[in-house]
Coordinates of C-alpha atoms in Angstrom, one line a residue:
Chain A
M1 CA 106.1 99.7 53.2
Q2 CA 105.8 96.2 54.5
Q3 CA 108.4 96.9 57.1
A4 CA 106.4 100.0 58.3
E5 CA 103.2 97.9 58.6
R6 CA 105.1 95.2 60.5
K7 CA 106.5 97.9 62.9
D8 CA 102.9 99.2 63.4
S9 CA 101.7 95.8 64.3
M10 CA 104.5 94.9 66.7
T11 CA 104.6 95.7 70.5
G12 CA 108.3 95.8 70.8
S13 CA 110.7 98.7 70.6
L14 CA 114.4 99.1 71.4
A15 CA 113.5 100.3 74.9
T16 CA 111.2 97.3 75.6
T17 CA 113.7 94.8 74.0
T18 CA 116.4 96.2 76.3
L19 CA 114.0 96.0 79.3
G20 CA 113.2 92.4 78.3
W21 CA 116.8 91.4 78.3
A22 CA 117.4 93.2 81.6
S23 CA 114.4 91.4 83.1
G24 CA 115.7 88.0 81.9
A25 CA 119.2 88.7 83.2
S26 CA 117.8 89.9 86.6
L27 CA 115.8 86.7 86.9
I28 CA 119.0 84.7 86.5
V29 CA 120.5 86.7 89.3
V30 CA 117.4 85.9 91.4
L31 CA 117.9 82.2 90.7
V32 CA 121.4 82.4 91.9
T33 CA 120.7 84.6 95.0
G34 CA 117.5 82.8 95.9
L35 CA 118.5 79.2 95.3
I36 CA 122.3 79.2 95.9
T37 CA 123.7 82.1 97.8
S38 CA 120.8 82.8 100.2
P39 CA 121.1 80.7 103.4
K40 CA 118.3 78.6 104.9
D41 CA 116.0 80.2 107.4
A42 CA 116.6 78.9 110.9
N43 CA 113.0 78.0 111.4
Q44 CA 111.6 77.4 107.9
G45 CA 114.7 75.8 106.3
E46 CA 114.6 75.7 102.5
A47 CA 111.0 76.9 102.4
V48 CA 112.3 80.4 102.9
R49 CA 113.1 80.5 99.2
L50 CA 109.4 80.9 98.5
L51 CA 109.8 84.3 100.2
Y52 CA 111.7 85.5 97.1
V53 CA 108.7 84.8 94.9
H54 CA 105.7 85.3 97.1
V55 CA 106.6 88.7 98.5
P56 CA 107.6 90.4 95.2
M57 CA 104.4 89.0 93.6
I58 CA 102.1 90.7 96.1
W59 CA 104.0 94.0 96.1
I60 CA 103.8 94.1 92.3
A61 CA 100.1 93.3 92.5
Y62 CA 99.5 96.1 95.0
G63 CA 101.5 98.5 92.8
S64 CA 99.6 97.5 89.7
F65 CA 96.3 98.0 91.4
I66 CA 97.4 101.4 92.7
I67 CA 98.3 102.4 89.1
T68 CA 94.9 101.1 88.0
A69 CA 93.2 103.2 90.7
V70 CA 95.2 106.4 89.8
Y71 CA 94.5 106.1 86.1
S72 CA 90.9 105.2 86.7
G73 CA 90.5 108.3 88.9
L74 CA 92.1 110.4 86.1
F75 CA 89.8 108.8 83.6
V76 CA 86.7 109.7 85.6
A77 CA 88.0 113.2 86.2
K78 CA 89.5 114.2 82.9
A79 CA 88.6 111.7 80.1
A80 CA 85.8 113.8 78.7
S81 CA 88.0 116.8 78.1
R82 CA 90.8 114.8 76.4
P83 CA 91.2 114.6 72.7
D84 CA 91.3 110.8 72.8
L85 CA 88.4 110.6 75.3
G86 CA 90.8 109.1 77.9
R87 CA 91.7 106.0 75.9
H88 CA 95.3 106.2 77.0
L89 CA 94.3 106.5 80.6
D90 CA 91.9 103.5 80.2
R91 CA 94.6 101.4 78.5
V92 CA 97.1 102.0 81.3
A93 CA 94.4 101.2 84.0
G94 CA 93.5 98.0 82.1
S95 CA 97.0 96.7 81.4
A96 CA 98.1 97.4 85.0
A97 CA 95.0 95.5 86.3
E98 CA 95.8 92.5 84.1
I99 CA 99.4 92.5 85.5
G100 CA 97.9 92.8 89.0
V101 CA 95.6 89.9 88.5
V102 CA 98.3 87.7 87.1
F103 CA 100.6 88.5 90.0
T104 CA 97.9 88.1 92.6
G105 CA 97.1 84.7 91.2
L106 CA 100.8 83.8 91.5
T107 CA 100.8 85.1 95.0
L108 CA 97.9 82.8 95.9
V109 CA 99.6 79.8 94.3
S110 CA 103.0 80.5 95.9
G111 CA 101.3 81.2 99.2
A112 CA 99.4 77.9 99.1
L113 CA 102.6 76.0 98.4
W114 CA 104.4 77.9 101.2
G115 CA 101.5 77.4 103.5
R116 CA 101.5 73.6 103.0
I117 CA 105.2 73.5 104.1
T118 CA 105.0 75.9 107.0
W119 CA 101.4 75.9 108.3
G120 CA 100.7 72.3 107.3
V121 CA 97.7 73.3 105.0
Y122 CA 97.4 74.8 101.6
W123 CA 94.6 77.1 102.5
Q124 CA 92.8 78.6 105.4
W125 CA 90.1 81.1 105.4
D126 CA 91.8 83.7 107.6
A127 CA 91.5 87.4 107.1
R128 CA 94.6 87.9 104.9
L129 CA 93.9 85.0 102.6
T130 CA 90.2 85.7 102.3
T131 CA 90.7 89.4 101.5
T132 CA 93.4 88.5 99.0
V133 CA 91.2 86.1 97.1
L134 CA 88.4 88.6 97.3
M135 CA 90.8 91.2 95.7
F136 CA 91.7 88.6 93.0
V137 CA 88.0 87.9 92.2
T138 CA 87.1 91.6 92.3
Y139 CA 89.7 92.5 89.7
L140 CA 88.7 89.5 87.6
G141 CA 85.3 91.1 87.6
Y142 CA 86.8 94.4 86.6
L143 CA 88.6 92.7 83.6
A144 CA 85.3 91.0 82.7
L145 CA 83.6 94.3 82.7
R146 CA 86.2 95.7 80.4
K147 CA 85.1 93.1 77.8
L148 CA 81.5 93.9 78.1
P149 CA 80.1 95.1 74.8
A150 CA 79.3 98.8 75.0
D151 CA 80.4 102.1 73.7
P152 CA 84.1 102.3 74.5
Y153 CA 83.8 105.5 76.5
V154 CA 80.9 104.2 78.5
R155 CA 82.6 100.9 79.1
S156 CA 85.8 102.6 80.2
R157 CA 83.9 104.9 82.6
R158 CA 82.0 102.0 84.1
A159 CA 85.3 100.0 84.5
A160 CA 87.0 103.0 86.1
I161 CA 84.3 103.4 88.7
V162 CA 84.5 99.7 89.5
A163 CA 88.3 100.0 89.8
L164 CA 88.0 102.8 92.2
I165 CA 85.5 100.8 94.3
A166 CA 87.9 97.8 94.2
T167 CA 90.7 100.0 95.5
V168 CA 88.9 100.1 98.9
N169 CA 90.0 96.5 99.4
L170 CA 93.7 97.2 99.0
P171 CA 94.4 98.6 102.5
I172 CA 92.1 96.0 103.9
V173 CA 94.2 93.2 102.4
H174 CA 97.5 94.9 103.6
Y175 CA 96.4 95.6 107.1
S176 CA 94.3 92.5 107.6
V177 CA 97.1 90.9 109.6
D178 CA 97.1 93.9 112.0
W179 CA 93.3 94.4 112.2
W180 CA 92.3 90.7 112.7
R181 CA 93.9 87.6 114.1
T182 CA 95.3 85.7 111.2
L183 CA 97.3 82.5 110.6
H184 CA 99.3 84.5 108.1
Q185 CA 102.3 86.2 109.6
G186 CA 102.4 89.9 110.3
A187 CA 104.4 92.3 108.1
S188 CA 108.1 91.8 108.2
I189 CA 108.9 95.2 106.7
T190 CA 107.1 98.3 108.1
V191 CA 107.8 102.0 107.8
G192 CA 110.1 103.3 110.5
N193 CA 111.1 99.8 111.8
K194 CA 114.1 97.6 111.2
P195 CA 113.2 94.8 108.8
E196 CA 112.7 91.4 110.5
Y197 CA 115.3 89.8 108.2
T198 CA 119.0 89.1 108.6
N199 CA 120.9 90.9 105.9
D200 CA 121.6 87.9 103.7
I201 CA 117.9 87.1 103.4
L202 CA 117.0 90.8 103.0
I203 CA 119.4 91.3 100.1
A204 CA 118.2 88.3 98.2
L205 CA 114.6 89.5 98.7
L206 CA 115.5 93.0 97.4
F207 CA 117.1 91.4 94.3
A208 CA 113.9 89.5 93.7
V209 CA 111.7 92.6 94.1
V210 CA 113.8 94.5 91.5
A211 CA 113.8 91.5 89.1
F212 CA 110.1 90.8 89.2
T213 CA 109.3 94.5 89.0
L214 CA 111.3 94.7 85.7
V215 CA 109.4 91.7 84.4
A216 CA 106.1 93.2 85.4
L217 CA 107.0 96.5 83.8
W218 CA 108.0 94.8 80.6
L219 CA 104.8 92.8 80.5
G220 CA 102.7 95.9 81.3
I221 CA 104.2 97.9 78.5
H222 CA 103.6 95.1 76.0
R223 CA 100.1 94.6 77.3
Y224 CA 99.3 98.3 76.9
R225 CA 100.4 98.1 73.3
V226 CA 98.4 94.9 72.6
I227 CA 95.3 96.6 74.0
R228 CA 95.9 99.5 71.6
L229 CA 96.3 97.1 68.7
E230 CA 93.1 95.3 69.8
E231 CA 91.2 98.6 69.7
I232 CA 92.5 99.4 66.3
R233 CA 91.6 95.9 65.0
E234 CA 88.1 96.2 66.5
E235 CA 87.5 99.6 64.9
E236 CA 88.9 98.4 61.6
G237 CA 86.8 95.2 61.8
I238 CA 83.6 97.1 62.4
E239 CA 84.4 99.6 59.6
M240 CA 85.2 96.7 57.2
A241 CA 82.0 94.8 58.2
I242 CA 80.0 98.0 57.6
A243 CA 81.7 98.6 54.3
A244 CA 81.1 95.0 53.2
R245 CA 77.4 95.1 54.1
R246 CA 77.0 98.4 52.3
A247 CA 78.7 96.9 49.2
E248 CA 76.4 94.0 49.3
A249 CA 73.4 96.3 49.5
E250 CA 74.6 98.3 46.5
V251 CA 75.1 95.2 44.4
G252 CA 71.6 94.0 45.4
S253 CA 69.8 97.2 44.7
Chain B
M1 CA 68.2 88.5 39.2
T2 CA 64.9 88.8 40.8
S3 CA 65.4 87.1 44.1
N4 CA 64.1 89.0 47.1
G5 CA 66.7 87.4 49.4
D6 CA 64.1 84.9 50.8
G7 CA 64.2 82.6 47.9
G8 CA 61.2 84.3 46.2
E9 CA 59.8 83.1 42.9
L10 CA 63.1 81.5 42.0
G11 CA 62.6 79.0 44.7
G12 CA 66.0 79.4 46.4
R13 CA 69.3 81.0 45.9
Q14 CA 69.9 79.6 42.4
D15 CA 70.6 82.0 39.6
L16 CA 68.8 81.4 36.3
D17 CA 72.1 80.9 34.5
G18 CA 73.2 78.4 37.1
G19 CA 76.0 80.7 38.5
P20 CA 76.5 81.7 42.1
D21 CA 73.9 84.0 43.6
L22 CA 75.5 87.3 44.6
T23 CA 72.3 88.8 45.9
P24 CA 72.6 90.2 49.4
R25 CA 71.2 87.7 51.9
T26 CA 69.4 90.4 53.8
E27 CA 68.9 94.1 53.5
A28 CA 72.1 96.0 54.5
P29 CA 71.7 96.6 58.2
H30 CA 72.4 99.8 60.0
A31 CA 75.9 100.1 61.6
D32 CA 74.4 99.9 65.1
D33 CA 72.7 96.6 64.1
I34 CA 76.0 95.2 63.0
R35 CA 77.6 96.2 66.3
R36 CA 74.7 94.6 68.1
Q37 CA 75.1 91.3 66.3
L38 CA 78.8 91.3 66.8
R39 CA 78.4 91.8 70.5
A40 CA 75.4 89.6 71.2
G41 CA 77.3 86.4 71.7
Q42 CA 80.0 88.1 73.6
R43 CA 77.4 89.6 76.0
K44 CA 76.2 86.1 76.9
W45 CA 79.6 85.0 77.8
V46 CA 80.4 88.0 79.9
A47 CA 77.0 87.8 81.7
S48 CA 77.8 84.1 82.5
I49 CA 81.3 85.1 83.9
V50 CA 79.8 87.9 85.9
A51 CA 77.2 85.6 87.4
V52 CA 79.9 83.1 88.4
L53 CA 82.0 85.9 89.9
I54 CA 79.0 87.0 92.0
V55 CA 78.6 83.5 93.3
V56 CA 82.3 83.2 94.1
V57 CA 82.3 86.6 95.9
G58 CA 79.2 85.6 97.9
F59 CA 80.9 82.4 99.0
I60 CA 84.1 84.2 100.0
V61 CA 82.1 86.8 102.1
V62 CA 80.2 84.0 103.9
Q63 CA 83.5 82.2 104.6
F64 CA 85.0 85.5 105.8
L65 CA 82.2 86.3 108.2
R66 CA 82.2 82.7 109.6
D67 CA 85.9 82.1 110.0
A68 CA 88.1 85.1 109.6
T69 CA 87.0 87.7 112.1
L70 CA 87.7 85.5 115.1
F71 CA 90.2 83.0 113.7
F72 CA 91.5 81.9 117.1
R73 CA 91.4 82.5 120.8
N74 CA 94.6 83.0 122.7
V75 CA 95.4 80.6 125.5
D76 CA 94.4 83.1 128.2
E77 CA 91.1 83.9 126.5
A78 CA 90.3 80.3 126.0
I79 CA 90.9 79.6 129.7
D80 CA 88.9 82.6 130.7
Q81 CA 85.9 81.6 128.5
R82 CA 86.2 77.9 129.4
D83 CA 82.7 77.7 131.0
D84 CA 81.1 79.5 128.0
L85 CA 82.9 77.4 125.5
G86 CA 81.8 74.1 127.1
D87 CA 82.5 71.3 124.7
R88 CA 82.3 73.6 121.7
R89 CA 85.0 73.2 119.0
F90 CA 87.2 76.2 118.5
R91 CA 90.8 77.3 117.7
I92 CA 93.4 78.1 120.4
Q93 CA 96.7 79.9 119.8
G94 CA 99.9 79.9 121.9
R95 CA 103.5 79.0 121.9
V96 CA 104.6 75.4 122.5
I97 CA 106.9 75.1 125.6
P98 CA 109.7 72.9 124.2
T99 CA 110.5 71.1 127.4
S100 CA 106.8 70.0 127.8
V101 CA 106.6 68.1 124.5
D102 CA 106.1 64.3 125.0
S103 CA 105.2 61.9 122.1
S104 CA 106.1 58.7 123.8
S105 CA 102.5 57.5 124.4
G106 CA 101.4 57.6 120.7
V107 CA 99.7 61.0 121.0
V108 CA 101.6 64.2 121.4
T109 CA 101.1 66.1 124.7
F110 CA 102.6 69.5 125.4
E111 CA 101.8 72.8 127.1
L112 CA 100.8 75.9 125.3
M113 CA 101.5 79.4 126.7
H114 CA 100.3 82.9 125.9
N115 CA 99.9 86.0 128.1
C116 CA 101.3 84.2 131.1
E117 CA 98.6 81.5 131.0
V118 CA 99.3 77.8 130.2
A119 CA 97.0 75.1 128.8
G120 CA 97.7 71.4 128.6
V121 CA 97.2 69.9 125.2
R122 CA 96.6 66.4 123.9
H123 CA 97.1 66.4 120.2
L124 CA 95.8 63.3 118.3
T125 CA 97.2 63.6 114.8
D126 CA 100.7 64.0 113.3
P127 CA 102.0 67.6 113.9
P128 CA 103.4 69.5 110.9
E129 CA 107.2 69.4 110.4
L130 CA 107.8 72.9 111.8
F131 CA 106.3 71.8 115.2
D132 CA 109.9 70.8 116.1
N133 CA 111.0 74.4 116.2
P134 CA 111.4 75.7 119.8
W135 CA 108.7 78.0 121.0
T136 CA 106.9 77.9 117.7
P137 CA 103.4 79.5 117.8
V138 CA 100.7 77.1 116.8
V139 CA 96.9 77.2 116.2
L140 CA 95.0 74.1 117.3
E141 CA 91.5 73.0 116.5
G142 CA 89.7 71.0 119.2
R143 CA 87.8 71.4 122.4
W144 CA 88.2 71.4 126.2
E145 CA 87.8 68.1 128.0
P146 CA 87.7 67.6 131.7
G147 CA 90.8 66.0 133.2
A148 CA 93.3 66.8 135.9
I149 CA 96.8 67.8 134.7
D150 CA 100.0 69.1 136.1
L151 CA 101.3 72.1 134.2
V152 CA 104.3 74.4 134.7
S153 CA 101.9 76.9 136.0
G154 CA 100.3 74.5 138.5
E155 CA 97.3 72.1 138.4
D156 CA 94.5 72.5 135.9
T157 CA 91.1 70.7 135.6
H158 CA 90.9 70.6 131.8
V159 CA 92.9 69.5 128.8
F160 CA 92.6 70.9 125.3
V161 CA 92.2 67.9 123.0
S162 CA 93.0 68.8 119.4
D163 CA 93.0 66.9 116.1
R164 CA 94.3 69.7 113.8
M165 CA 97.4 71.7 114.1
L166 CA 98.5 74.8 112.1
I167 CA 101.9 76.3 112.6
K168 CA 101.7 80.1 112.9
H169 CA 105.2 81.0 112.0
T170 CA 106.6 84.4 113.0
N171 CA 107.5 87.3 110.7
E172 CA 111.2 87.0 111.5
Y173 CA 113.6 85.4 109.1
T174 CA 117.1 84.6 110.3
S175 CA 120.0 82.6 109.0
D176 CA 121.4 82.5 112.5
F177 CA 120.4 79.2 113.9
E178 CA 121.6 80.2 117.4
A179 CA 119.1 83.1 117.4
R180 CA 116.0 81.1 116.4
V181 CA 114.6 80.9 119.9
E182 CA 114.8 84.7 120.2
A183 CA 113.2 84.9 116.7
N184 CA 110.3 82.8 118.0
L185 CA 110.0 84.3 121.4
P186 CA 109.2 88.0 121.9
A187 CA 111.5 89.8 124.3
D188 CA 108.6 90.7 126.6
F189 CA 107.0 87.2 126.5
F190 CA 107.5 86.5 130.3
D191 CA 106.9 90.1 131.4
G192 CA 104.4 90.2 134.3
C193 CA 104.3 86.3 134.5
D194 CA 104.6 84.2 137.6
I195 CA 106.4 81.7 135.4
T196 CA 110.0 82.5 134.8
R197 CA 112.4 81.7 132.0
A198 CA 114.1 79.2 134.2
D199 CA 110.8 77.4 134.8
V200 CA 110.6 76.5 131.1
G201 CA 114.3 75.7 130.7
L202 CA 115.5 79.0 129.3
A203 CA 118.7 80.7 130.4
G204 CA 118.6 84.1 132.2

């Protein structure tokens, strides 16, 4: 009985435990490829190793926000007709946005450190950096909105609409280096073109992308389950509070 | 127990027998009231956070409109707009001609090239580390100042005096140190220019 209750309150499973170990192992591989086997860049020297953190971070952030957009769209379109009133869709959107915000934050930090070494400054208000920080703040707002006290369905619907609006900024962030003059470099990998990396650097980057994606996936699944547990706790808390007050009233009458 | 929950005639929450008062403190509220109470404090916090976020977004948009849309002028544009720019401060972008760099006089002087045009530069502060890379693209902050100067492209009447340098590294990453000039220099960089590769110390 106790074991069953414990299982219900946990966020792990055999699959996520395996995924967690795989994430950890792949991070060790990234440490080796990124810090040891990968060569220095001819221009940037050792600073190129930040590439293996910075680029996967922003790709994961993009991916997370796209998942948020897709599930928010599904929520707006289909939640009312679903038996759970779209709570699953809302949880996926919310947990993906949290992962996206964390990884965008890490992108900004790693980018600032990289910028200090290469550009000579931590920060510059060019189009790429400005739109990225705007994306970060917008999704922070989205997460704040998700905490706003309201009926869960209404709150989720409002959040979904904000998420869809926030999605407009994603292509702006990505193409800002093409649309405006920026201090930030242009894209090194574009569809239909040969990547602007030598193979040794490209392979290390691909390892890093795979490893950080596994980490993000692992975090995202756990976050989804934590959100579900929070919802259960909130519902139970309200029910218990109501029951307690009613009991008080009955004793007093 | 006869307390009405406000103290009443018993003058407080004291039971006649001296035991604990188990009377409800208030009348049992409706479920919606409980929800409202639980969320009231939370709402204030969220409203504060949203207000802060609005201020932050406003700041970012202002910065964006001011700085981001025209982050720099390329060398050819800056030369073309020299009369309009006057002594205004702006950013200029181009590639540093390696053979022109001279730091023997305490300030760094060099020539900056883009779209076949060349500008003479006098830079007053320490350049970033990556400035030493050949043909590295840089963004400089400063202004035009009158002064005759001999450049690889011929004589000019103005020098760009800068006090801030940003390295605008390329999107190419290579472990081949032999190839780094090519990594920094687009293949068509000299196409259509009067200046040749030989003029700036490059082979073929």
